[in-house]
Amino acid sequence: MPKEKTLLKLNLQHFAQTMNAKDSVSAALAECFITVEGNRYNFMQIIDFESTIDKTKTKVPILGKTGKGNKSTGWEGTFSGTAHYNQSIFRDLLYRFKETGEDIYFDIQVTNEDPTSSVGRQTVIHKDCNLDGGVLAKFDADGEYLDEPIDGTFDDFEIPEKFGLLAGMQ
């Protein structure tokens, strides 16, 4: 095969390996459950949620190099979100902490599944979650609805269900 045809064929193969728009995952199609002291709640009033891992790293001096290397030594998990201001579960936890000093930990399970996408579903379970604080009371005479931020940390996580690979990724 002449060189020009080989290059054209390679370029066409490259363009054929793109994601289909339908394989993006809908931002609104998710489920969120919280489990507090064995009680599982459908946390349907959550508006948005994000959890992240921040790795702890240390600088490593290396003989013979002018720069230092980076070695991961740990991690910290944090979450943040916004919920409609229409539940008292988290306020009850904050009240118990104020009254007794007992800090209650809980789990948050998030599942993303868009039936129009070929990637399937992913579930992440955040374990030993702990609130950073929270809204006790609020109003807004000029507002349309009330919402509240929810922020905290988690100490462990599992991913029992993982998205599949898109066609062309392998």
mmCIF file of C-alpha atoms in Angstrom:
data_model
loop_
_atom_site.group_PDB
_atom_site.id
_atom_site.type_symbol
_atom_site.label_atom_id
_atom_site.label_comp_id
_atom_site.label_asym_id
_atom_site.label_seq_id
_atom_site.Cartn_x
_atom_site.Cartn_y
_atom_site.Cartn_z
ATOM 1 C CA MET A 1 0.000 0.000 0.000
ATOM 2 C CA PRO A 2 1.440 3.421 -0.891
ATOM 3 C CA LYS A 3 2.543 5.606 2.017
ATOM 4 C CA GLU A 4 -0.203 8.241 1.388
ATOM 5 C CA LYS A 5 -2.995 5.649 1.589
ATOM 6 C CA THR A 6 -1.505 4.174 4.777
ATOM 7 C CA LEU A 7 -1.432 7.624 6.427
ATOM 8 C CA LEU A 8 -4.982 8.350 5.281
ATOM 9 C CA LYS A 9 -6.184 5.020 6.674
ATOM 10 C CA LEU A 10 -4.478 5.699 10.039
ATOM 11 C CA ASN A 11 -5.980 9.180 10.221
ATOM 12 C CA LEU A 12 -9.482 7.875 9.445
ATOM 13 C CA GLN A 13 -9.118 5.197 12.144
ATOM 14 C CA HIS A 14 -8.106 7.902 14.613
ATOM 15 C CA PHE A 15 -11.257 9.907 13.891
ATOM 16 C CA ALA A 16 -13.471 6.818 14.064
ATOM 17 C CA GLN A 17 -12.383 6.301 17.687
ATOM 18 C CA THR A 18 -14.433 9.063 19.323
ATOM 19 C CA MET A 19 -17.009 9.029 22.065
ATOM 20 C CA ASN A 20 -20.665 9.195 21.100
ATOM 21 C CA ALA A 21 -22.565 12.107 22.680
ATOM 22 C CA LYS A 22 -25.140 9.652 24.062
ATOM 23 C CA ASP A 23 -22.381 8.059 26.167
ATOM 24 C CA SER A 24 -21.994 11.141 28.347
ATOM 25 C CA VAL A 25 -23.643 10.518 31.708
ATOM 26 C CA SER A 26 -26.622 12.699 32.584
ATOM 27 C CA ALA A 27 -25.871 15.010 35.515
ATOM 28 C CA ALA A 28 -29.347 14.564 37.001
ATOM 29 C CA LEU A 29 -29.716 10.780 36.777
ATOM 30 C CA ALA A 30 -28.262 9.650 40.090
ATOM 31 C CA GLU A 31 -29.294 8.191 43.416
ATOM 32 C CA CYS A 32 -27.974 9.171 46.824
ATOM 33 C CA PHE A 33 -28.542 7.287 50.069
ATOM 34 C CA ILE A 34 -27.223 8.054 53.535
ATOM 35 C CA THR A 35 -26.981 5.472 56.308
ATOM 36 C CA VAL A 36 -26.919 6.795 59.872
ATOM 37 C CA GLU A 37 -26.750 4.322 62.758
ATOM 38 C CA GLY A 38 -28.234 1.542 60.645
ATOM 39 C CA ASN A 39 -31.068 3.688 59.244
ATOM 40 C CA ARG A 40 -30.907 4.122 55.461
ATOM 41 C CA TYR A 41 -32.459 7.233 53.935
ATOM 42 C CA ASN A 42 -33.085 8.073 50.288
ATOM 43 C CA PHE A 43 -31.398 11.467 50.247
ATOM 44 C CA MET A 44 -33.502 12.621 47.300
ATOM 45 C CA GLN A 45 -33.294 16.282 48.326
ATOM 46 C CA ILE A 46 -29.623 16.566 47.411
ATOM 47 C CA ILE A 47 -29.141 18.997 44.502
ATOM 48 C CA ASP A 48 -25.461 18.434 43.791
ATOM 49 C CA PHE A 49 -22.656 16.386 45.331
ATOM 50 C CA GLU A 50 -18.953 15.888 44.755
ATOM 51 C CA SER A 51 -16.385 13.840 46.616
ATOM 52 C CA THR A 52 -12.655 14.099 46.109
ATOM 53 C CA ILE A 53 -9.405 12.484 47.214
ATOM 54 C CA ASP A 54 -6.390 14.619 47.985
ATOM 55 C CA LYS A 55 -3.163 12.658 48.127
ATOM 56 C CA THR A 56 -0.568 13.543 50.732
ATOM 57 C CA LYS A 57 2.891 13.635 49.195
ATOM 58 C CA THR A 58 6.389 14.084 50.506
ATOM 59 C CA LYS A 59 9.390 15.445 48.637
ATOM 60 C CA VAL A 60 12.118 12.854 48.212
ATOM 61 C CA PRO A 61 15.726 13.997 47.657
ATOM 62 C CA ILE A 62 17.489 11.826 45.067
ATOM 63 C CA LEU A 63 21.251 11.728 44.746
ATOM 64 C CA GLY A 64 22.359 12.634 41.227
ATOM 65 C CA LYS A 65 19.207 14.649 40.380
ATOM 66 C CA THR A 66 18.738 18.389 40.658
ATOM 67 C CA GLY A 67 15.028 18.014 41.422
ATOM 68 C CA LYS A 68 13.225 16.060 44.101
ATOM 69 C CA GLY A 69 10.851 13.195 43.512
ATOM 70 C CA ASN A 70 7.338 12.970 44.914
ATOM 71 C CA LYS A 71 6.132 10.005 46.943
ATOM 72 C CA SER A 72 2.499 9.516 47.925
ATOM 73 C CA THR A 73 2.189 8.818 51.641
ATOM 74 C CA GLY A 74 -1.547 9.000 52.306
ATOM 75 C CA TRP A 75 -4.841 10.580 51.354
ATOM 76 C CA GLU A 76 -7.794 12.566 52.659
ATOM 77 C CA GLY A 77 -11.348 12.295 51.385
ATOM 78 C CA THR A 78 -13.704 15.263 51.366
ATOM 79 C CA PHE A 79 -17.228 15.824 50.096
ATOM 80 C CA SER A 80 -19.376 18.831 49.411
ATOM 81 C CA GLY A 81 -22.839 19.363 48.112
ATOM 82 C CA THR A 82 -25.999 21.384 48.221
ATOM 83 C CA ALA A 83 -29.345 20.073 49.434
ATOM 84 C CA HIS A 84 -32.833 21.455 49.711
ATOM 85 C CA TYR A 85 -33.355 22.772 53.235
ATOM 86 C CA ASN A 86 -36.107 20.292 54.125
ATOM 87 C CA GLN A 87 -34.582 17.625 56.369
ATOM 88 C CA SER A 88 -33.320 17.623 59.964
ATOM 89 C CA ILE A 89 -31.187 14.475 59.947
ATOM 90 C CA PHE A 90 -27.872 16.330 59.837
ATOM 91 C CA ARG A 91 -29.082 19.008 62.296
ATOM 92 C CA ASP A 92 -29.943 16.198 64.715
ATOM 93 C CA LEU A 93 -26.363 14.891 64.426
ATOM 94 C CA LEU A 94 -24.984 18.359 65.133
ATOM 95 C CA TYR A 95 -27.331 18.748 68.104
ATOM 96 C CA ARG A 96 -26.245 15.406 69.557
ATOM 97 C CA PHE A 97 -22.623 16.474 69.200
ATOM 98 C CA LYS A 98 -23.370 19.734 71.039
ATOM 99 C CA GLU A 99 -25.260 17.991 73.830
ATOM 100 C CA THR A 100 -23.094 14.904 74.375
ATOM 101 C CA GLY A 101 -19.818 15.381 72.496
ATOM 102 C CA GLU A 102 -20.637 12.174 70.576
ATOM 103 C CA ASP A 103 -19.640 12.597 66.930
ATOM 104 C CA ILE A 104 -21.838 10.413 64.719
ATOM 105 C CA TYR A 105 -20.353 8.998 61.527
ATOM 106 C CA PHE A 106 -22.445 7.882 58.550
ATOM 107 C CA ASP A 107 -22.142 6.499 55.006
ATOM 108 C CA ILE A 108 -23.084 8.149 51.721
ATOM 109 C CA GLN A 109 -23.794 5.978 48.663
ATOM 110 C CA VAL A 110 -23.917 7.615 45.231
ATOM 111 C CA THR A 111 -24.942 5.762 42.072
ATOM 112 C CA ASN A 112 -24.758 7.283 38.596
ATOM 113 C CA GLU A 113 -26.718 5.484 35.902
ATOM 114 C CA ASP A 114 -27.897 6.886 32.594
ATOM 115 C CA PRO A 115 -29.807 4.229 30.612
ATOM 116 C CA THR A 116 -28.960 5.974 27.323
ATOM 117 C CA SER A 117 -25.210 5.623 27.895
ATOM 118 C CA SER A 118 -23.347 2.415 27.116
ATOM 119 C CA VAL A 119 -21.063 2.746 30.174
ATOM 120 C CA GLY A 120 -23.594 1.255 32.598
ATOM 121 C CA ARG A 121 -23.570 2.358 36.215
ATOM 122 C CA GLN A 122 -21.086 3.307 38.907
ATOM 123 C CA THR A 123 -21.627 3.216 42.657
ATOM 124 C CA VAL A 124 -19.316 4.772 45.227
ATOM 125 C CA ILE A 125 -19.862 4.194 48.946
ATOM 126 C CA HIS A 126 -18.218 6.802 51.164
ATOM 127 C CA LYS A 127 -17.635 5.315 54.619
ATOM 128 C CA ASP A 128 -17.261 6.974 58.002
ATOM 129 C CA CYS A 129 -18.435 10.381 56.790
ATOM 130 C CA ASN A 130 -18.284 13.272 59.228
ATOM 131 C CA LEU A 131 -19.865 16.709 58.859
ATOM 132 C CA ASP A 132 -17.702 19.820 59.064
ATOM 133 C CA GLY A 133 -20.701 21.725 60.459
ATOM 134 C CA GLY A 134 -24.043 22.781 59.079
ATOM 135 C CA VAL A 135 -26.906 25.244 58.836
ATOM 136 C CA LEU A 136 -29.146 25.302 61.900
ATOM 137 C CA ALA A 137 -31.852 27.686 60.675
ATOM 138 C CA LYS A 138 -32.397 29.997 57.732
ATOM 139 C CA PHE A 139 -34.916 31.983 55.747
ATOM 140 C CA ASP A 140 -34.915 34.246 52.701
ATOM 141 C CA ALA A 141 -37.922 36.531 52.293
ATOM 142 C CA ASP A 142 -36.856 37.226 48.702
ATOM 143 C CA GLY A 143 -35.945 33.672 47.731
ATOM 144 C CA GLU A 144 -37.705 30.999 45.728
ATOM 145 C CA TYR A 145 -36.633 28.004 47.826
ATOM 146 C CA LEU A 146 -34.178 27.263 50.622
ATOM 147 C CA ASP A 147 -31.055 25.174 50.204
ATOM 148 C CA GLU A 148 -28.044 24.437 52.372
ATOM 149 C CA PRO A 149 -24.414 23.443 51.872
ATOM 150 C CA ILE A 150 -23.282 20.065 53.173
ATOM 151 C CA ASP A 151 -19.541 19.570 53.651
ATOM 152 C CA GLY A 152 -17.430 16.956 55.381
ATOM 153 C CA THR A 153 -14.818 14.266 55.261
ATOM 154 C CA PHE A 154 -14.807 10.507 54.779
ATOM 155 C CA ASP A 155 -12.282 7.952 55.990
ATOM 156 C CA ASP A 156 -12.806 5.098 53.515
ATOM 157 C CA PHE A 157 -14.633 4.257 50.296
ATOM 158 C CA GLU A 158 -15.614 1.353 48.047
ATOM 159 C CA ILE A 159 -16.522 1.235 44.361
ATOM 160 C CA PRO A 160 -18.674 -1.923 44.079
ATOM 161 C CA GLU A 161 -19.967 -0.975 40.610
ATOM 162 C CA LYS A 162 -17.745 0.600 37.960
ATOM 163 C CA PHE A 163 -18.483 2.181 34.602
ATOM 164 C CA GLY A 164 -17.655 -0.033 31.638
ATOM 165 C CA LEU A 165 -15.181 0.978 28.966
ATOM 166 C CA LEU A 166 -16.498 2.767 25.920
ATOM 167 C CA ALA A 167 -16.082 1.092 22.568
ATOM 168 C CA GLY A 168 -12.728 2.144 21.154
ATOM 169 C CA MET A 169 -10.992 2.668 24.509
ATOM 170 C CA GLN A 170 -9.124 -0.627 24.236
#
